[in-house]
Amino acid sequence: MKTSLARLLSIGLLIIMTSIFTACGISAMQESSINFREHTAVNGRVVGSVTFVNTKPSHRNYWLRLSSKSTDKKIARRNSTSVVFSANGLPKEFVGELERGQTYLFTEEMMVGDYDVSAMVFIRPIGMGTEYITYSGFSIPFSVQKGKITYIGNIIVDESIMGQDSFISYKNMYDRDINAMRKTYPEVVWTRALNDTTRKIEFNEIFTLEKTTE
């Protein structure tokens, strides 16, 4: 009986903590400081931003997938990552760093190699479950070099036309994003970030929009 009661209390505490966590807005900029020096860094670092066109979010969380293009499945799995963006409160609001909260900055340390921005996942609670909508019909290629910062760009998301190719687009906002990063993490020399002005979004021939509920 005591064991069952303790288990119920633990589950209840977990639910409360999860509710508190999801009720708070989360920026992708979670690091209090960044120690990145070109001459000592083992890995590289990427920087970019995501802008949501709509003033009010339709989902609770958003995941931006940065996928390794390695042909070795173990390396690809190890080196790939997702950047998490979250809306805030009820009613939900965007809590990014720029454009009245609608633009989120992000930066990630990553292993050297070739990558692409391969998918965007839209997450929201549905009843007692969670709905995941994954859009993987596009690619933004980039490379990570040892000791270098790579600017990926600004990914623009228009949830009002979700389901169309154009609901995700791309823009180079190097000056705006780098200047904002300099203010947030002045200890890093962001002005040396590599900026490929020819980078663009590439759409696949097959539009892929997958919806699952757990």
PDB file of C-alpha atoms in Angstrom:
ATOM      1  CA  MET A   1       0.000   0.000   0.000  1.00  0.00           C
ATOM      2  CA  LYS A   2       2.807   2.392   0.928  1.00  0.00           C
ATOM      3  CA  THR A   3       4.614   1.546  -2.302  1.00  0.00           C
ATOM      4  CA  SER A   4       1.490   2.251  -4.383  1.00  0.00           C
ATOM      5  CA  LEU A   5       0.885   5.529  -2.578  1.00  0.00           C
ATOM      6  CA  ALA A   6       4.499   6.620  -3.098  1.00  0.00           C
ATOM      7  CA  ARG A   7       4.231   5.748  -6.779  1.00  0.00           C
ATOM      8  CA  LEU A   8       1.022   7.781  -7.131  1.00  0.00           C
ATOM      9  CA  LEU A   9       2.625  10.745  -5.378  1.00  0.00           C
ATOM     10  CA  SER A  10       5.655  10.520  -7.679  1.00  0.00           C
ATOM     11  CA  ILE A  11       3.423  10.452 -10.760  1.00  0.00           C
ATOM     12  CA  GLY A  12       1.405  13.382  -9.426  1.00  0.00           C
ATOM     13  CA  LEU A  13       4.570  15.394  -8.793  1.00  0.00           C
ATOM     14  CA  LEU A  14       5.842  14.604 -12.301  1.00  0.00           C
ATOM     15  CA  ILE A  15       2.552  15.808 -13.831  1.00  0.00           C
ATOM     16  CA  ILE A  16       2.679  19.041 -11.820  1.00  0.00           C
ATOM     17  CA  MET A  17       6.304  19.693 -12.801  1.00  0.00           C
ATOM     18  CA  THR A  18       5.529  18.964 -16.451  1.00  0.00           C
ATOM     19  CA  SER A  19       2.566  21.355 -16.357  1.00  0.00           C
ATOM     20  CA  ILE A  20       4.694  24.107 -14.842  1.00  0.00           C
ATOM     21  CA  PHE A  21       7.423  23.541 -17.405  1.00  0.00           C
ATOM     22  CA  THR A  22       5.103  23.629 -20.413  1.00  0.00           C
ATOM     23  CA  ALA A  23       3.325  26.715 -19.087  1.00  0.00           C
ATOM     24  CA  CYS A  24       6.557  28.683 -19.233  1.00  0.00           C
ATOM     25  CA  GLY A  25       7.954  30.092 -22.441  1.00  0.00           C
ATOM     26  CA  ILE A  26      11.253  28.635 -23.548  1.00  0.00           C
ATOM     27  CA  SER A  27      13.752  30.397 -25.752  1.00  0.00           C
ATOM     28  CA  ALA A  28      16.327  28.352 -27.637  1.00  0.00           C
ATOM     29  CA  MET A  29      18.978  30.598 -26.020  1.00  0.00           C
ATOM     30  CA  GLN A  30      19.418  28.656 -22.785  1.00  0.00           C
ATOM     31  CA  GLU A  31      23.181  29.011 -22.250  1.00  0.00           C
ATOM     32  CA  SER A  32      24.159  31.681 -19.709  1.00  0.00           C
ATOM     33  CA  SER A  33      27.519  32.082 -21.443  1.00  0.00           C
ATOM     34  CA  ILE A  34      29.405  30.537 -24.357  1.00  0.00           C
ATOM     35  CA  ASN A  35      33.071  29.609 -24.294  1.00  0.00           C
ATOM     36  CA  PHE A  36      33.984  29.372 -27.981  1.00  0.00           C
ATOM     37  CA  ARG A  37      37.432  30.270 -29.295  1.00  0.00           C
ATOM     38  CA  GLU A  38      38.568  29.532 -32.840  1.00  0.00           C
ATOM     39  CA  HIS A  39      42.060  28.344 -31.884  1.00  0.00           C
ATOM     40  CA  THR A  40      40.925  25.985 -29.095  1.00  0.00           C
ATOM     41  CA  ALA A  41      37.527  24.737 -30.285  1.00  0.00           C
ATOM     42  CA  VAL A  42      37.237  21.036 -31.126  1.00  0.00           C
ATOM     43  CA  ASN A  43      33.861  21.428 -32.813  1.00  0.00           C
ATOM     44  CA  GLY A  44      32.127  24.176 -34.754  1.00  0.00           C
ATOM     45  CA  ARG A  45      29.095  26.292 -33.925  1.00  0.00           C
ATOM     46  CA  VAL A  46      26.010  27.301 -35.892  1.00  0.00           C
ATOM     47  CA  VAL A  47      23.809  30.348 -35.447  1.00  0.00           C
ATOM     48  CA  GLY A  48      20.515  31.359 -36.996  1.00  0.00           C
ATOM     49  CA  SER A  49      16.941  32.378 -36.308  1.00  0.00           C
ATOM     50  CA  VAL A  50      13.331  31.304 -36.771  1.00  0.00           C
ATOM     51  CA  THR A  51      10.562  33.841 -37.387  1.00  0.00           C
ATOM     52  CA  PHE A  52       6.872  33.055 -36.914  1.00  0.00           C
ATOM     53  CA  VAL A  53       4.711  35.244 -39.169  1.00  0.00           C
ATOM     54  CA  ASN A  54       1.523  34.944 -37.123  1.00  0.00           C
ATOM     55  CA  THR A  55       1.312  37.068 -33.991  1.00  0.00           C
ATOM     56  CA  LYS A  56      -0.247  34.209 -31.985  1.00  0.00           C
ATOM     57  CA  PRO A  57       1.117  30.652 -31.966  1.00  0.00           C
ATOM     58  CA  SER A  58      -1.075  27.731 -33.029  1.00  0.00           C
ATOM     59  CA  HIS A  59       1.118  25.187 -31.235  1.00  0.00           C
ATOM     60  CA  ARG A  60       2.830  24.827 -27.870  1.00  0.00           C
ATOM     61  CA  ASN A  61       6.293  23.752 -29.014  1.00  0.00           C
ATOM     62  CA  TYR A  62       8.320  23.743 -32.217  1.00  0.00           C
ATOM     63  CA  TRP A  63      11.338  21.613 -33.081  1.00  0.00           C
ATOM     64  CA  LEU A  64      13.786  22.523 -35.829  1.00  0.00           C
ATOM     65  CA  ARG A  65      15.768  19.484 -36.954  1.00  0.00           C
ATOM     66  CA  LEU A  66      19.433  19.877 -37.877  1.00  0.00           C
ATOM     67  CA  SER A  67      20.332  16.557 -39.512  1.00  0.00           C
ATOM     68  CA  SER A  68      23.756  15.112 -40.220  1.00  0.00           C
ATOM     69  CA  LYS A  69      24.219  13.991 -43.818  1.00  0.00           C
ATOM     70  CA  SER A  70      26.767  11.318 -42.867  1.00  0.00           C
ATOM     71  CA  THR A  71      26.226   7.984 -44.615  1.00  0.00           C
ATOM     72  CA  ASP A  72      27.173   6.252 -41.365  1.00  0.00           C
ATOM     73  CA  LYS A  73      23.864   5.857 -39.504  1.00  0.00           C
ATOM     74  CA  LYS A  74      25.493   5.878 -36.058  1.00  0.00           C
ATOM     75  CA  ILE A  75      27.389   9.088 -36.794  1.00  0.00           C
ATOM     76  CA  ALA A  76      24.316  10.686 -38.349  1.00  0.00           C
ATOM     77  CA  ARG A  77      22.214   9.850 -35.293  1.00  0.00           C
ATOM     78  CA  ARG A  78      24.899  11.066 -32.882  1.00  0.00           C
ATOM     79  CA  ASN A  79      25.558  14.362 -34.664  1.00  0.00           C
ATOM     80  CA  SER A  80      21.969  15.340 -35.479  1.00  0.00           C
ATOM     81  CA  THR A  81      20.039  17.547 -33.083  1.00  0.00           C
ATOM     82  CA  SER A  82      16.816  19.518 -32.694  1.00  0.00           C
ATOM     83  CA  VAL A  83      16.460  23.129 -31.590  1.00  0.00           C
ATOM     84  CA  VAL A  84      13.402  23.632 -29.369  1.00  0.00           C
ATOM     85  CA  PHE A  85      11.220  26.749 -29.366  1.00  0.00           C
ATOM     86  CA  SER A  86       8.276  27.192 -27.036  1.00  0.00           C
ATOM     87  CA  ALA A  87       5.258  29.476 -26.723  1.00  0.00           C
ATOM     88  CA  ASN A  88       4.233  30.960 -23.397  1.00  0.00           C
ATOM     89  CA  GLY A  89       1.153  30.916 -21.176  1.00  0.00           C
ATOM     90  CA  LEU A  90      -2.574  30.907 -21.847  1.00  0.00           C
ATOM     91  CA  PRO A  91      -3.329  32.402 -24.280  1.00  0.00           C
ATOM     92  CA  LYS A  92      -0.050  31.345 -25.856  1.00  0.00           C
ATOM     93  CA  GLU A  93       2.468  33.978 -26.906  1.00  0.00           C
ATOM     94  CA  PHE A  94       5.792  33.846 -28.706  1.00  0.00           C
ATOM     95  CA  VAL A  95       8.773  34.655 -26.475  1.00  0.00           C
ATOM     96  CA  GLY A  96      11.624  35.078 -28.938  1.00  0.00           C
ATOM     97  CA  GLU A  97      14.371  37.673 -28.702  1.00  0.00           C
ATOM     98  CA  LEU A  98      13.397  39.854 -31.683  1.00  0.00           C
ATOM     99  CA  GLU A  99      10.398  41.198 -33.623  1.00  0.00           C
ATOM    100  CA  ARG A 100       8.075  41.477 -30.598  1.00  0.00           C
ATOM    101  CA  GLY A 101       8.885  37.911 -29.626  1.00  0.00           C
ATOM    102  CA  GLN A 102       8.112  36.412 -33.040  1.00  0.00           C
ATOM    103  CA  THR A 103      11.778  35.787 -33.922  1.00  0.00           C
ATOM    104  CA  TYR A 104      13.833  33.290 -31.926  1.00  0.00           C
ATOM    105  CA  LEU A 105      17.618  33.253 -32.127  1.00  0.00           C
ATOM    106  CA  PHE A 106      19.453  29.967 -31.735  1.00  0.00           C
ATOM    107  CA  THR A 107      23.032  28.721 -31.569  1.00  0.00           C
ATOM    108  CA  GLU A 108      24.339  25.176 -31.210  1.00  0.00           C
ATOM    109  CA  GLU A 109      27.773  23.625 -30.899  1.00  0.00           C
ATOM    110  CA  MET A 110      28.006  20.815 -33.453  1.00  0.00           C
ATOM    111  CA  MET A 111      30.465  18.212 -34.682  1.00  0.00           C
ATOM    112  CA  VAL A 112      32.357  18.918 -37.904  1.00  0.00           C
ATOM    113  CA  GLY A 113      30.508  17.701 -41.008  1.00  0.00           C
ATOM    114  CA  ASP A 114      27.789  18.325 -43.572  1.00  0.00           C
ATOM    115  CA  TYR A 115      24.218  18.938 -42.414  1.00  0.00           C
ATOM    116  CA  ASP A 116      20.879  20.297 -43.461  1.00  0.00           C
ATOM    117  CA  VAL A 117      17.857  21.838 -41.807  1.00  0.00           C
ATOM    118  CA  SER A 118      15.608  18.917 -42.681  1.00  0.00           C
ATOM    119  CA  ALA A 119      12.298  19.260 -40.840  1.00  0.00           C
ATOM    120  CA  MET A 120      10.070  21.344 -38.593  1.00  0.00           C
ATOM    121  CA  VAL A 121       7.888  19.664 -35.968  1.00  0.00           C
ATOM    122  CA  PHE A 122       4.772  21.370 -34.579  1.00  0.00           C
ATOM    123  CA  ILE A 123       3.549  20.099 -31.197  1.00  0.00           C
ATOM    124  CA  ARG A 124       0.372  20.756 -29.197  1.00  0.00           C
ATOM    125  CA  PRO A 125      -1.753  18.950 -26.601  1.00  0.00           C
ATOM    126  CA  ILE A 126      -4.889  17.238 -27.934  1.00  0.00           C
ATOM    127  CA  GLY A 127      -7.190  15.967 -25.200  1.00  0.00           C
ATOM    128  CA  MET A 128      -5.132  13.618 -23.039  1.00  0.00           C
ATOM    129  CA  GLY A 129      -2.507  13.188 -25.750  1.00  0.00           C
ATOM    130  CA  THR A 130      -0.040  15.189 -27.817  1.00  0.00           C
ATOM    131  CA  GLU A 131      -0.205  15.884 -31.541  1.00  0.00           C
ATOM    132  CA  TYR A 132       2.990  16.024 -33.608  1.00  0.00           C
ATOM    133  CA  ILE A 133       2.945  17.467 -37.120  1.00  0.00           C
ATOM    134  CA  THR A 134       6.226  16.917 -38.968  1.00  0.00           C
ATOM    135  CA  TYR A 135       6.997  18.771 -42.182  1.00  0.00           C
ATOM    136  CA  SER A 136      10.047  17.363 -43.948  1.00  0.00           C
ATOM    137  CA  GLY A 137       9.544  18.539 -47.501  1.00  0.00           C
ATOM    138  CA  PHE A 138      12.481  20.967 -47.545  1.00  0.00           C
ATOM    139  CA  SER A 139      16.231  21.198 -47.021  1.00  0.00           C
ATOM    140  CA  ILE A 140      18.651  23.999 -46.103  1.00  0.00           C
ATOM    141  CA  PRO A 141      22.177  22.574 -46.509  1.00  0.00           C
ATOM    142  CA  PHE A 142      25.119  23.829 -44.426  1.00  0.00           C
ATOM    143  CA  SER A 143      28.532  22.674 -43.240  1.00  0.00           C
ATOM    144  CA  VAL A 144      30.170  22.862 -39.816  1.00  0.00           C
ATOM    145  CA  GLN A 145      33.920  23.529 -39.697  1.00  0.00           C
ATOM    146  CA  LYS A 146      36.275  23.113 -36.761  1.00  0.00           C
ATOM    147  CA  GLY A 147      36.701  26.340 -34.818  1.00  0.00           C
ATOM    148  CA  LYS A 148      34.293  28.234 -37.101  1.00  0.00           C
ATOM    149  CA  ILE A 149      30.853  29.753 -36.608  1.00  0.00           C
ATOM    150  CA  THR A 150      28.430  29.152 -39.487  1.00  0.00           C
ATOM    151  CA  TYR A 151      25.418  31.386 -40.023  1.00  0.00           C
ATOM    152  CA  ILE A 152      22.535  29.208 -41.261  1.00  0.00           C
ATOM    153  CA  GLY A 153      20.004  31.981 -41.915  1.00  0.00           C
ATOM    154  CA  ASN A 154      16.469  32.961 -40.947  1.00  0.00           C
ATOM    155  CA  ILE A 155      13.750  30.315 -41.339  1.00  0.00           C
ATOM    156  CA  ILE A 156      10.302  31.899 -41.698  1.00  0.00           C
ATOM    157  CA  VAL A 157       7.176  29.959 -40.663  1.00  0.00           C
ATOM    158  CA  ASP A 158       3.615  30.966 -41.612  1.00  0.00           C
ATOM    159  CA  GLU A 159       1.244  28.654 -39.736  1.00  0.00           C
ATOM    160  CA  SER A 160      -1.814  30.238 -41.371  1.00  0.00           C
ATOM    161  CA  ILE A 161      -0.972  28.453 -44.648  1.00  0.00           C
ATOM    162  CA  MET A 162       0.379  25.226 -43.186  1.00  0.00           C
ATOM    163  CA  GLY A 163       0.172  22.475 -45.779  1.00  0.00           C
ATOM    164  CA  GLN A 164       1.568  24.568 -48.594  1.00  0.00           C
ATOM    165  CA  ASP A 165       5.235  24.596 -49.590  1.00  0.00           C
ATOM    166  CA  SER A 166       5.398  28.348 -49.049  1.00  0.00           C
ATOM    167  CA  PHE A 167       4.490  28.138 -45.361  1.00  0.00           C
ATOM    168  CA  ILE A 168       8.216  27.686 -44.687  1.00  0.00           C
ATOM    169  CA  SER A 169      10.596  30.096 -46.412  1.00  0.00           C
ATOM    170  CA  TYR A 170      14.150  31.367 -46.033  1.00  0.00           C
ATOM    171  CA  LYS A 171      15.909  34.709 -45.773  1.00  0.00           C
ATOM    172  CA  ASN A 172      19.449  35.854 -45.022  1.00  0.00           C
ATOM    173  CA  MET A 173      19.290  38.201 -42.021  1.00  0.00           C
ATOM    174  CA  TYR A 174      22.981  38.027 -41.123  1.00  0.00           C
ATOM    175  CA  ASP A 175      23.445  41.615 -39.897  1.00  0.00           C
ATOM    176  CA  ARG A 176      20.328  41.616 -37.709  1.00  0.00           C
ATOM    177  CA  ASP A 177      20.952  38.195 -36.182  1.00  0.00           C
ATOM    178  CA  ILE A 178      24.686  38.616 -35.630  1.00  0.00           C
ATOM    179  CA  ASN A 179      24.226  42.045 -34.018  1.00  0.00           C
ATOM    180  CA  ALA A 180      21.646  40.545 -31.654  1.00  0.00           C
ATOM    181  CA  MET A 181      23.981  37.659 -30.796  1.00  0.00           C
ATOM    182  CA  ARG A 182      26.795  40.127 -30.037  1.00  0.00           C
ATOM    183  CA  LYS A 183      24.567  41.758 -27.418  1.00  0.00           C
ATOM    184  CA  THR A 184      23.478  38.446 -25.900  1.00  0.00           C
ATOM    185  CA  TYR A 185      26.894  36.728 -25.861  1.00  0.00           C
ATOM    186  CA  PRO A 186      29.538  39.472 -26.145  1.00  0.00           C
ATOM    187  CA  GLU A 187      32.292  37.020 -25.212  1.00  0.00           C
ATOM    188  CA  VAL A 188      32.055  35.397 -28.683  1.00  0.00           C
ATOM    189  CA  VAL A 189      33.434  37.005 -31.862  1.00  0.00           C
ATOM    190  CA  TRP A 190      30.224  36.618 -33.896  1.00  0.00           C
ATOM    191  CA  THR A 191      31.388  38.969 -36.637  1.00  0.00           C
ATOM    192  CA  ARG A 192      33.695  36.188 -37.885  1.00  0.00           C
ATOM    193  CA  ALA A 193      30.713  33.916 -38.562  1.00  0.00           C
ATOM    194  CA  LEU A 194      30.759  32.420 -42.050  1.00  0.00           C
ATOM    195  CA  ASN A 195      27.937  33.776 -44.210  1.00  0.00           C
ATOM    196  CA  ASP A 196      27.082  31.903 -47.408  1.00  0.00           C
ATOM    197  CA  THR A 197      24.890  34.396 -49.288  1.00  0.00           C
ATOM    198  CA  THR A 198      24.087  31.771 -51.940  1.00  0.00           C
ATOM    199  CA  ARG A 199      22.423  29.440 -49.422  1.00  0.00           C
ATOM    200  CA  LYS A 200      18.734  28.871 -50.098  1.00  0.00           C
ATOM    201  CA  ILE A 201      15.884  26.585 -49.175  1.00  0.00           C
ATOM    202  CA  GLU A 202      15.373  23.582 -51.431  1.00  0.00           C
ATOM    203  CA  PHE A 203      11.972  21.911 -51.702  1.00  0.00           C
ATOM    204  CA  ASN A 204      11.619  18.204 -52.375  1.00  0.00           C
ATOM    205  CA  GLU A 205       9.499  16.949 -55.229  1.00  0.00           C
ATOM    206  CA  ILE A 206       7.280  15.129 -52.739  1.00  0.00           C
ATOM    207  CA  PHE A 207       5.535  17.292 -50.131  1.00  0.00           C
ATOM    208  CA  THR A 208       5.772  15.514 -46.757  1.00  0.00           C
ATOM    209  CA  LEU A 209       3.435  16.403 -43.903  1.00  0.00           C
ATOM    210  CA  GLU A 210       2.987  13.709 -41.242  1.00  0.00           C
ATOM    211  CA  LYS A 211       0.582  13.907 -38.291  1.00  0.00           C
ATOM    212  CA  THR A 212       0.785  11.575 -35.288  1.00  0.00           C
ATOM    213  CA  THR A 213      -0.821  11.549 -31.843  1.00  0.00           C
ATOM    214  CA  GLU A 214       0.553   9.936 -28.703  1.00  0.00           C
TER     215      GLU A 214
END
